[in-house]
XYZ file of C-alpha atoms in Angstrom:
734
model
C 0.000 0.000 0.000
C 1.162 3.515 -0.800
C 0.516 5.029 2.633
C 1.298 8.523 1.290
C -2.117 8.324 -0.418
C -3.596 8.986 3.031
C -1.120 11.657 4.149
C -3.849 14.261 4.746
C -5.505 11.956 7.323
C -2.144 11.031 8.867
C -1.170 14.701 9.200
C -4.527 15.447 10.846
C -4.013 12.595 13.333
C -0.410 13.613 14.018
C -1.416 17.202 14.858
C -4.415 16.146 16.982
C -3.209 13.086 18.912
C -0.228 11.267 20.406
C 2.409 9.127 18.632
C 0.662 6.002 19.949
C -2.548 7.029 18.143
C -0.558 7.778 14.973
C 0.924 4.245 15.027
C -2.500 2.670 15.649
C -4.087 4.613 12.764
C -1.225 3.575 10.447
C -1.713 -0.045 11.537
C -5.467 0.238 10.856
C -4.779 1.633 7.355
C -2.454 -1.297 6.618
C -4.923 -3.836 8.058
C -7.803 -2.366 6.009
C -5.666 -2.305 2.854
C -4.913 -6.048 3.187
C -8.634 -6.886 3.608
C -10.009 -4.449 0.999
C -7.148 -4.574 -1.526
C -9.224 -5.867 -4.460
C -12.293 -3.722 -3.788
C -13.025 -0.407 -5.494
C -15.664 2.325 -5.368
C -17.940 3.100 -8.307
C -15.295 5.373 -9.882
C -12.505 2.774 -9.630
C -10.687 4.306 -6.652
C -9.815 1.994 -3.676
C -12.688 1.335 -1.277
C -10.345 2.271 1.581
C -10.511 5.901 0.350
C -14.040 6.009 1.783
C -13.019 4.785 5.259
C -10.059 7.185 5.404
C -12.278 10.130 4.380
C -14.878 9.183 7.032
C -12.122 9.056 9.672
C -10.958 12.548 8.638
C -14.514 13.945 8.962
C -14.967 12.228 12.360
C -11.762 13.789 13.726
C -11.741 17.220 12.030
C -15.455 18.081 11.744
C -17.027 16.246 14.702
C -14.104 16.124 17.132
C -13.967 12.378 17.773
C -10.869 10.529 18.998
C -8.611 7.546 18.381
C -11.095 4.646 18.633
C -13.517 6.475 16.357
C -10.831 7.155 13.708
C -9.751 3.492 13.730
C -13.393 2.293 13.620
C -14.110 4.543 10.616
C -11.125 3.059 8.737
C -12.177 -0.541 9.532
C -15.972 -0.310 9.301
C -16.196 -1.533 5.665
C -14.238 -4.701 6.554
C -16.780 -5.626 9.259
C -19.777 -4.656 7.089
C -18.690 -6.815 4.132
C -17.576 -9.715 6.348
C -20.927 -9.820 8.130
C -22.708 -9.931 4.792
C -20.466 -12.532 3.126
C -18.719 -14.754 5.708
C -20.132 -17.712 7.689
C -20.731 -16.988 11.395
C -17.548 -18.798 12.562
C -15.279 -16.845 10.203
C -16.982 -13.553 11.072
C -16.455 -14.191 14.806
C -12.784 -15.029 14.127
C -12.374 -11.716 12.268
C -13.947 -9.646 15.078
C -11.773 -11.508 17.618
C -8.679 -10.538 15.585
C -9.802 -6.876 15.454
C -10.457 -6.988 19.213
C -6.916 -8.258 19.872
C -5.296 -5.649 17.619
C -7.461 -2.572 18.211
C -9.557 -3.166 21.346
C -13.129 -3.910 22.434
C -14.446 -0.390 21.735
C -13.528 -0.635 18.032
C -15.374 -3.964 17.681
C -18.454 -2.492 19.403
C -18.510 0.621 17.211
C -17.961 -1.214 13.903
C -20.608 -3.820 14.799
C -23.114 -1.077 15.645
C -22.448 0.624 12.284
C -22.860 -2.742 10.569
C -26.330 -3.134 12.138
C -27.417 0.302 10.829
C -26.069 -0.513 7.338
C -28.216 -3.647 7.244
C -31.429 -1.770 7.992
C -33.676 -1.772 4.939
C -34.829 1.845 5.008
C -37.915 2.691 2.977
C -38.472 5.999 1.191
C -41.701 6.816 3.020
C -42.389 10.121 4.772
C -44.790 8.613 7.294
C -42.132 6.087 8.367
C -39.293 8.614 8.830
C -39.845 8.939 12.601
C -39.774 5.158 13.038
C -36.569 4.807 11.032
C -34.846 7.588 12.965
C -35.849 5.745 16.120
C -34.418 2.480 14.768
C -31.121 4.066 13.727
C -30.616 5.594 17.166
C -31.663 2.374 18.943
C -28.748 0.554 17.294
C -26.304 3.127 18.685
C -25.794 2.144 22.316
C -22.370 3.791 22.043
C -23.020 7.400 20.861
C -19.889 7.251 18.705
C -21.724 4.829 16.403
C -24.278 7.432 15.323
C -21.622 10.170 15.063
C -19.396 8.065 12.775
C -22.491 7.039 10.800
C -23.211 10.750 10.238
C -19.602 11.213 9.048
C -20.032 8.159 6.788
C -23.225 9.546 5.273
C -21.658 13.007 4.772
C -18.744 11.458 2.849
C -21.178 9.448 0.691
C -23.195 12.590 -0.119
C -20.031 14.524 -1.005
C -19.146 11.707 -3.427
C -22.680 11.011 -4.682
C -21.846 11.792 -8.325
C -19.893 8.503 -8.551
C -22.938 6.433 -7.500
C -25.429 4.917 -9.985
C -28.368 7.207 -10.743
C -30.937 4.956 -8.984
C -28.977 5.105 -5.691
C -28.602 8.875 -5.630
C -32.272 9.635 -4.968
C -32.639 7.032 -2.183
C -29.502 8.175 -0.351
C -30.546 11.812 -0.740
C -34.001 11.114 0.734
C -32.454 9.262 3.696
C -29.958 12.075 4.264
C -32.643 14.775 4.289
C -35.297 12.964 6.339
C -33.242 10.769 8.668
C -29.594 11.711 9.114
C -29.952 15.526 8.887
C -32.638 15.394 11.593
C -30.392 13.341 13.895
C -27.491 15.777 13.276
C -29.822 18.661 14.236
C -30.828 16.905 17.438
C -27.169 16.483 18.408
C -26.292 20.121 17.669
C -24.200 19.360 14.561
C -25.700 22.210 12.550
C -22.881 22.348 9.970
C -23.361 18.671 9.077
C -27.165 19.058 9.105
C -27.078 21.966 6.627
C -24.582 20.305 4.285
C -26.565 17.036 4.212
C -29.776 18.950 3.408
C -28.137 21.053 0.682
C -26.504 18.041 -0.993
C -29.752 16.054 -0.788
C -31.727 18.921 -2.358
C -29.192 19.074 -5.214
C -30.210 15.542 -6.266
C -33.882 15.527 -5.215
C -34.838 18.920 -6.709
C -31.997 19.756 -9.147
C -33.863 22.565 -10.993
C -34.855 24.351 -7.774
C -31.327 23.908 -6.424
C -29.697 25.407 -9.523
C -32.211 28.277 -9.533
C -31.348 29.253 -5.936
C -27.577 28.900 -6.535
C -27.853 31.182 -9.592
C -29.922 33.729 -7.664
C -27.399 33.745 -4.799
C -24.509 34.322 -7.218
C -26.489 37.000 -9.048
C -27.165 38.960 -5.824
C -23.756 38.325 -4.193
C -22.143 41.640 -5.186
C -25.100 43.741 -4.059
C -25.229 41.759 -0.784
C -21.523 42.381 -0.065
C -21.943 46.123 -0.646
C -24.974 46.265 1.672
C -23.140 44.348 4.437
C -20.159 46.726 4.190
C -22.466 49.748 4.616
C -24.358 48.060 7.473
C -21.181 47.267 9.438
C -19.445 50.667 9.251
C -21.036 52.246 12.379
C -21.113 48.930 14.276
C -17.398 48.133 13.826
C -16.362 51.727 14.635
C -18.201 51.551 18.006
C -16.943 48.016 18.813
C -13.370 49.098 18.088
C -13.764 52.186 20.279
C -14.985 49.967 23.137
C -11.828 47.852 22.779
C -13.549 44.498 22.030
C -11.538 41.739 20.334
C -13.835 40.264 17.695
C -14.268 39.212 14.093
C -17.347 39.172 11.867
C -18.603 36.399 9.608
C -21.289 36.763 6.975
C -23.241 33.524 6.677
C -25.588 32.982 3.754
C -28.695 30.965 4.612
C -28.370 27.349 3.461
C -29.832 26.551 0.040
C -32.214 24.037 1.615
C -33.440 26.643 4.172
C -34.132 29.145 1.384
C -35.925 26.463 -0.681
C -37.935 25.343 2.365
C -39.042 28.914 3.142
C -39.989 29.572 -0.506
C -42.220 26.476 -0.478
C -43.761 26.940 2.966
C -44.516 30.636 2.493
C -45.260 30.338 -1.257
C -42.876 33.195 -2.110
C -40.184 33.630 -4.807
C -36.458 33.899 -3.978
C -36.812 37.657 -3.565
C -39.522 37.127 -0.924
C -37.130 35.395 1.511
C -35.969 38.355 3.569
C -33.311 36.714 5.793
C -31.061 35.353 3.022
C -27.991 35.995 5.149
C -26.984 36.515 8.778
C -24.097 38.465 10.256
C -22.216 36.806 13.077
C -20.232 38.920 15.565
C -17.791 36.533 17.285
C -16.080 37.890 20.407
C -12.742 36.652 21.758
C -12.928 36.868 25.559
C -12.452 34.845 28.783
C -15.457 32.763 30.009
C -16.345 35.101 32.872
C -16.746 38.033 30.436
C -18.891 36.201 27.855
C -22.376 37.254 28.863
C -21.498 40.915 29.556
C -19.612 41.442 26.280
C -22.287 39.686 24.159
C -24.937 42.034 25.576
C -22.563 44.981 25.021
C -22.303 44.029 21.324
C -26.106 43.639 21.202
C -26.603 47.157 22.574
C -24.175 48.537 19.958
C -26.133 46.942 17.075
C -29.515 48.116 18.423
C -28.178 51.637 19.007
C -27.889 52.010 15.212
C -30.682 49.720 13.948
C -34.231 49.029 15.181
C -34.730 45.421 16.401
C -37.807 43.277 15.698
C -38.986 42.240 19.221
C -40.623 39.085 17.893
C -37.324 37.831 16.432
C -35.220 38.143 19.607
C -33.700 34.862 20.882
C -31.577 34.678 24.045
C -29.808 31.300 24.131
C -26.957 32.674 26.265
C -28.920 33.039 29.508
C -30.734 29.747 28.800
C -28.779 27.521 26.332
C -30.535 24.926 24.159
C -30.511 21.347 25.469
C -27.844 20.336 22.933
C -25.414 23.004 24.214
C -26.110 25.738 21.629
C -25.491 29.286 22.930
C -26.005 32.505 20.973
C -27.817 35.829 21.017
C -30.026 36.362 17.934
C -31.740 39.569 16.885
C -33.248 40.760 13.608
C -32.881 44.485 12.870
C -34.180 46.820 10.170
C -31.715 48.608 7.849
C -32.376 50.336 4.509
C -35.868 48.843 4.426
C -34.784 45.217 4.829
C -34.390 42.823 7.755
C -30.909 41.651 8.808
C -30.340 38.779 11.255
C -27.410 39.383 13.624
C -25.998 36.570 15.756
C -23.719 37.495 18.662
C -21.572 34.856 20.335
C -18.055 34.098 21.607
C -15.336 31.926 20.016
C -16.281 29.091 22.382
C -19.988 29.374 21.542
C -19.194 29.439 17.821
C -17.134 26.237 18.094
C -20.016 24.526 19.928
C -22.500 25.714 17.300
C -20.335 24.328 14.479
C -19.042 21.148 16.117
C -21.698 20.309 18.700
C -21.100 18.841 22.138
C -17.542 17.629 21.462
C -16.361 21.251 21.231
C -18.407 22.176 24.306
C -16.577 19.661 26.500
C -13.167 20.487 25.024
C -13.660 24.120 25.998
C -14.672 23.011 29.500
C -11.121 21.694 29.989
C -11.045 18.166 28.561
C -7.405 17.523 27.675
C -6.152 17.015 24.116
C -6.451 13.415 23.012
C -9.480 12.820 25.241
C -12.136 14.157 22.901
C -14.208 11.026 23.538
C -14.339 11.783 27.263
C -17.110 10.128 29.238
C -18.570 13.550 30.052
C -19.670 14.558 26.594
C -20.365 10.990 25.502
C -22.695 10.818 28.490
C -24.398 14.061 27.436
C -24.740 12.724 23.898
C -26.282 9.564 25.282
C -28.828 11.657 27.196
C -29.785 13.518 24.010
C -30.165 10.250 22.108
C -32.183 8.693 24.919
C -34.545 11.665 25.124
C -36.992 9.316 23.492
C -39.463 8.313 26.147
C -42.420 10.136 24.606
C -44.126 9.810 21.247
C -41.966 9.406 18.146
C -43.371 12.643 16.751
C -41.774 14.568 19.628
C -38.567 12.559 19.545
C -36.515 14.517 17.057
C -38.573 17.651 16.570
C -37.641 20.384 19.045
C -40.638 22.195 20.503
C -40.966 25.827 19.407
C -39.872 28.369 21.988
C -43.488 29.506 22.444
C -44.445 26.003 23.633
C -42.196 26.202 26.699
C -42.082 28.300 29.846
C -39.252 28.854 32.321
C -40.062 29.110 36.025
C -37.881 29.420 39.104
C -37.633 27.818 42.542
C -37.309 30.189 45.547
C -33.546 29.419 45.442
C -33.343 30.648 41.833
C -33.017 27.223 40.148
C -34.490 27.268 36.629
C -37.043 24.635 35.503
C -38.357 24.240 31.948
C -42.002 23.145 31.580
C -44.521 22.981 28.721
C -46.952 25.854 28.281
C -50.086 25.317 30.392
C -48.230 23.505 33.201
C -49.788 23.768 36.668
C -48.275 24.225 40.114
C -48.713 20.454 40.556
C -46.660 19.780 37.380
C -43.888 21.932 38.852
C -43.968 19.960 42.130
C -43.608 16.615 40.317
C -40.857 18.071 38.104
C -38.825 18.895 41.242
C -39.361 15.493 42.906
C -41.976 12.716 42.897
C -42.491 12.870 46.693
C -42.939 16.641 46.545
C -45.659 16.181 43.922
C -47.371 13.317 45.747
C -47.713 15.324 49.001
C -48.405 18.741 47.430
C -51.392 20.687 48.846
C -50.727 24.029 47.145
C -48.058 26.704 47.276
C -47.157 30.239 46.331
C -46.675 31.844 42.922
C -44.698 35.106 43.116
C -45.343 35.093 46.877
C -49.145 34.861 46.623
C -51.148 31.804 47.738
C -51.975 29.366 44.930
C -53.773 26.028 44.539
C -52.384 22.935 42.825
C -54.558 23.790 39.780
C -53.106 27.268 39.155
C -51.333 27.575 35.776
C -47.785 28.921 35.625
C -46.451 31.709 33.400
C -42.975 32.473 32.096
C -40.702 33.865 34.842
C -42.896 32.852 37.832
C -41.167 32.107 41.141
C -42.910 29.043 42.575
C -42.883 27.645 46.117
C -44.481 24.289 47.017
C -46.316 23.437 50.253
C -46.766 19.809 51.339
C -48.579 17.791 54.000
C -47.541 14.341 55.209
C -51.034 12.856 54.983
C -51.621 14.116 51.409
C -51.743 11.482 48.645
C -52.442 11.713 44.879
C -56.111 11.717 43.857
C -57.702 10.505 40.606
C -58.903 14.033 39.727
C -55.270 15.211 39.740
C -54.966 13.708 36.257
C -57.097 16.578 34.927
C -54.788 19.116 36.602
C -51.421 18.082 35.104
C -50.100 18.290 31.528
C -46.592 16.766 31.810
C -46.168 13.058 31.155
C -43.894 12.731 34.207
C -46.615 13.954 36.587
C -49.345 11.963 34.814
C -47.345 8.716 34.930
C -46.417 9.145 38.615
C -50.041 9.816 39.607
C -51.299 6.811 37.626
C -48.589 4.610 39.133
C -49.554 5.669 42.670
C -53.277 5.091 42.011
C -52.560 1.609 40.591
C -50.440 0.711 43.613
C -53.129 1.977 45.993
C -55.828 0.001 44.177
C -53.728 -3.177 44.254
C -52.959 -2.660 47.960
C -56.632 -2.056 48.804
C -57.703 -5.105 46.798
C -55.172 -7.320 48.574
C -55.943 -5.964 52.055
C -59.707 -5.988 51.561
C -59.735 -9.560 50.229
C -57.494 -10.851 53.039
C -59.649 -9.200 55.716
C -62.909 -10.500 54.202
C -61.503 -14.045 53.843
C -60.423 -14.014 57.493
C -63.834 -12.776 58.691
C -65.799 -15.305 56.599
C -63.670 -18.076 58.115
C -64.356 -16.784 61.659
C -68.088 -16.355 61.020
C -68.301 -19.905 59.568
C -70.873 -18.792 56.980
C -71.583 -21.414 54.255
C -70.560 -19.350 51.207
C -67.350 -18.697 49.243
C -65.630 -15.325 49.140
C -66.567 -14.943 45.439
C -70.256 -15.443 46.256
C -70.026 -12.990 49.151
C -68.348 -10.332 46.999
C -70.857 -10.878 44.164
C -73.742 -10.299 46.553
C -72.145 -7.221 48.164
C -71.350 -5.709 44.745
C -74.996 -6.240 43.721
C -76.253 -4.828 47.023
C -74.169 -1.625 46.726
C -74.556 -1.343 42.930
C -70.830 -1.687 42.280
C -69.441 -2.838 38.941
C -66.312 -4.678 40.120
C -65.376 -6.857 43.079
C -62.235 -4.761 43.548
C -64.492 -1.836 44.490
C -65.907 -3.927 47.347
C -62.384 -4.696 48.576
C -61.473 -0.991 48.381
C -64.501 -0.044 50.571
C -63.423 -2.641 53.131
C -59.739 -1.593 53.099
C -60.600 2.112 53.523
C -63.131 1.233 56.298
C -66.026 2.733 54.374
C -67.807 -0.602 54.737
C -67.678 -2.076 58.261
C -67.707 -5.779 59.024
C -70.736 -5.524 61.320
C -72.838 -4.386 58.362
C -71.264 -7.001 56.053
C -72.021 -9.867 58.475
C -75.625 -8.732 58.913
C -76.169 -8.438 55.136
C -74.666 -11.881 54.421
C -76.703 -13.563 57.217
C -79.926 -12.004 55.870
C -78.922 -13.158 52.392
C -78.353 -16.766 53.548
C -81.427 -16.957 55.840
C -83.802 -15.895 53.097
C -84.679 -12.549 54.696
C -83.144 -10.870 51.683
C -84.884 -13.178 49.199
C -85.504 -10.352 46.765
C -81.796 -9.549 46.532
C -81.034 -13.243 46.253
C -83.458 -13.622 43.334
C -81.834 -10.665 41.611
C -78.406 -12.310 42.031
C -79.780 -15.574 40.646
C -81.346 -13.698 37.732
C -77.963 -12.141 36.977
C -76.315 -15.583 36.900
C -79.123 -16.856 34.642
C -78.638 -13.825 32.351
C -74.971 -14.721 32.023
C -75.918 -18.262 30.961
C -78.519 -16.933 28.487
C -75.881 -14.673 26.957
C -73.722 -17.744 26.455
C -76.568 -19.731 24.884
C -77.398 -16.838 22.544
C -74.048 -17.256 20.821
C -74.701 -20.790 19.590
C -74.265 -21.038 15.855
C -77.697 -22.429 14.852
C -80.677 -24.070 16.579
C -79.589 -27.378 15.017
C -75.969 -27.048 16.100
C -74.422 -30.425 16.945
C -72.816 -29.041 20.130
C -74.462 -27.120 22.976
C -71.539 -24.703 23.118
C -70.678 -21.009 23.022
C -69.563 -20.112 19.498
C -66.760 -17.564 19.449
C -67.034 -15.040 16.641
C -64.616 -12.337 15.534
C -67.068 -9.556 16.470
C -66.301 -9.459 20.191
C -67.957 -6.072 20.723
C -71.478 -7.546 20.447
C -71.169 -10.205 23.160
C -70.105 -10.393 26.785
C -66.906 -12.385 26.589
C -63.211 -11.651 26.383
C -60.086 -13.701 25.703
C -58.178 -14.638 28.875
C -54.777 -12.993 29.312
C -53.357 -15.943 31.281
C -53.282 -18.275 28.236
C -54.079 -15.942 25.285
C -56.277 -18.270 23.164
C -56.277 -17.783 19.391
C -58.529 -19.120 16.635
C -57.907 -22.857 16.251
C -56.981 -23.546 19.910
C -59.252 -25.884 21.907
C -61.081 -23.635 24.383
C -63.788 -23.411 27.048
C -65.733 -20.519 28.587
C -65.764 -19.505 32.257
C -68.545 -17.319 33.717
C -66.932 -14.664 35.963
C -68.733 -12.577 38.566
C -68.009 -9.131 37.176
C -66.408 -9.481 33.746
C -68.838 -11.591 31.739
C -67.405 -14.761 30.157
C -63.671 -15.330 29.691
C -62.364 -17.763 27.061
C -59.472 -20.023 28.143
C -57.407 -22.661 26.322
C -58.077 -26.192 27.580
C -54.381 -26.465 28.479
C -54.471 -23.157 30.408
C -52.509 -23.321 33.711
C -55.696 -22.240 35.537
C -58.026 -24.709 33.756
C -57.765 -27.523 36.307
C -58.506 -25.229 39.281
C -61.522 -23.659 37.528
C -63.018 -27.008 36.483
C -62.583 -28.547 39.967
C -63.701 -25.575 42.095
C -66.399 -24.050 39.870
C -67.716 -26.763 37.490
C -71.128 -25.027 37.331
C -69.494 -21.903 35.818
C -67.645 -23.769 33.031
C -69.315 -23.812 29.597
C -68.262 -25.431 26.361
C -66.955 -23.142 23.622
C -65.647 -23.419 20.072
C -64.589 -21.081 17.259
C -66.893 -20.196 14.388
C -65.242 -21.571 11.257
C -65.781 -18.370 9.298
C -64.414 -16.149 12.049
C -61.662 -13.774 11.037
C -59.499 -11.583 13.218
C -56.053 -10.800 14.526
C -54.757 -12.633 17.591
C -51.514 -12.119 19.446
C -49.151 -15.045 20.027
C -45.843 -14.892 21.933
C -42.837 -16.952 20.822
C -39.858 -17.612 23.120
C -36.494 -17.708 21.284
C -33.002 -18.730 22.417
C -30.220 -17.985 19.905
C -26.475 -17.481 19.507
C -25.332 -13.930 20.299
C -24.385 -12.943 16.742
C -24.650 -9.549 15.055
C -28.015 -8.753 13.496
C -29.879 -11.762 14.983
C -32.910 -9.618 15.888
C -32.842 -8.193 12.369
C -32.922 -11.705 10.809
C -35.845 -12.735 13.036
C -37.901 -9.630 12.183
C -37.204 -10.115 8.457
C -38.482 -13.714 8.518
C -41.655 -12.690 10.376
C -42.428 -9.443 8.517
C -41.032 -9.998 5.018
C -41.318 -13.764 4.520
C -44.486 -14.586 6.509
C -46.111 -11.109 6.100
C -47.075 -10.997 9.815
C -47.153 -7.922 12.063
C -44.750 -7.781 15.020
C -46.364 -6.187 18.097
C -43.280 -6.247 20.376
C -39.789 -7.741 20.558
C -37.603 -8.032 23.644
C -34.176 -9.703 23.872
C -31.491 -9.846 26.552
C -28.174 -11.584 27.160
C -28.374 -15.168 28.450
C -25.685 -17.588 29.655
C -23.323 -19.454 27.308
C -22.876 -16.678 24.764
C -26.580 -16.686 23.886
C -29.414 -14.186 23.745
C -32.942 -15.035 24.824
C -36.199 -13.197 24.544
C -39.724 -13.060 23.215
C -41.459 -11.746 20.138
C -45.222 -11.041 20.102
C -46.768 -11.557 16.661
C -50.267 -10.887 15.280
C -51.650 -14.046 13.602
C -55.008 -14.903 11.976
C -55.246 -18.213 13.852
C -53.460 -21.228 15.349
C -52.811 -22.736 11.905
C -49.994 -20.318 11.149
C -48.261 -20.709 14.552
C -46.485 -23.980 13.705
C -45.193 -22.476 10.447
C -44.045 -19.376 12.345
C -42.127 -21.421 14.948
C -40.624 -23.648 12.215
C -39.460 -20.634 10.152
C -37.789 -19.005 13.172
C -36.119 -22.321 14.129
C -34.512 -22.513 10.664
C -32.672 -19.176 11.090
C -28.947 -19.729 11.408
C -27.951 -19.474 15.082
C -31.450 -20.022 16.565
C -31.264 -22.881 19.089
C -34.884 -23.083 20.314
C -38.194 -21.437 19.424
C -41.555 -22.304 20.996
C -44.937 -20.754 21.784
C -45.409 -19.612 25.367
C -48.676 -17.709 24.999
């Protein structure tokens, strides 16, 4: 190999890292050359050129370190090996890479390999799901960062690709990778990906905007020079060290605005922005930025609706800058004011942020900023629509604790939302508080800049009506969780107490019969409501004993007849579902239209069409359908034979049933991907959930829930999964 071919990368590494890193990168280049020697890109150049270019972008434009540079150089070896080699040879190759270059390199290259194997569809409505998938494969944040570098290099070289590939890669870059880059604060990469994608997706529009920009360039330069004269004179007189950049709006941004606002090129008023970049120590940053702002607004009138202060309150991805739009010569000019440090963060994202905070040279992949990146990537607990789309500034409010701590909440948040945002226990025991030193209830809505104080009481607990008070998912989930726990506790306590009392009273009736009667007597829908009344002492045992004795002695014959009529109605409902008067079996016929009848499929055994089943008449939930091999079947048949009814499926019934398959497989790259392909692509079945974890002996084990039309397809499903290379066992568990 002629290593001088990659001198630009080697020089970059030499000036950024230690001699040890230089040697490791040289070794990686040699190793990649031996494995990729006969492979070329579409234009005939060595395939290794791609890996070396990706490594250069990762180091120079994103700020990644040694392991990332080596992984970028080697990633094509792992990708091609995974696609072409048998499992044993692939594992031998990754073991060799692990020995030579370390565990981190194997992890990163394997993660990139998984993303490469995703079959991404050009479909706008699926973009959120695909972005989610891409990020989910990137447990190590460096994977997604190197993948962005990889995609940027591909887009810069897109002319060498076949025509049919250009459009697909451009669509992916615009809708998937540019959005991820934006989320991570890599605005330079985001803009370049969008511009390059537009060049291939809308070539005529792209060329039109480029021509218009060139046509107006001279006039723009003259206007900027006139605009800056008074500003620079004042800044110089104040003794500020600074420089000014003129940044033209990206071609994609101009195109996007033309389309959204239905205006021609001339109708886009903020074609360019001026950036005043101040060189100063950290402690002077805020003061000098506001000084520069006051200079600009002394000469030009600002638009109050276009003011953005991301210095006092930075964006979540680390972005800091002061933006204002001012009027000059009858046109609007956007001015951005920031420091050298802020500018580096804006261009290079979080890597630059942590380097400026004092991370030493050679440690660009420090755990601090990797951890922050991981937080940004994992900010995915809500709906996919919210996942990568930042909320507009108007949708958020900032409020303060009495100590001056800042909290960000959605517009419309209540005092109770604020309490839960501080701490779960504070929210759960909140009885009210103060807003700007005046008394307030938990329902009071907060406004931007409010100072909020919370008052609590030890005996306070969350109530069901609190759900109508809160708007944040954190508060809503915590309240629901508490209510569920309380209900479960009351049910358990109430049942245990009632069982104990019935045993002491020696009354000849089961607890289920007692609860059924009490529910009927108090007009309650569920037995759990009876238990809750007992647990909270709203129903005393003296009253319960008297009611049950009257019920058994016949004094409450009317209530007893009503209870018997209810049981008879349940049986009639079952009989009504028989297929025809001449049906050969006196059995409940299960149809696909569940909404019309009073039965539901049992969760304990999850019966599906084709399984042998029976019906069980419950006290409060109508009829439940169980498989004959259900774990609870024996107990139900022995203890309550009079409540068991025969059941069978209507032959013409159609529907979608969920079945859960347990799988144990070798821990090889892309196993989950192979399983989902067999189920979705080959068998055309919908996957409802998939969950895998590491098991002993170098295996993974987990479950996949699949929607099937009936039991007939289950055997084929299990057989198809069992045939996948590396799968050791597959069987239905539900």
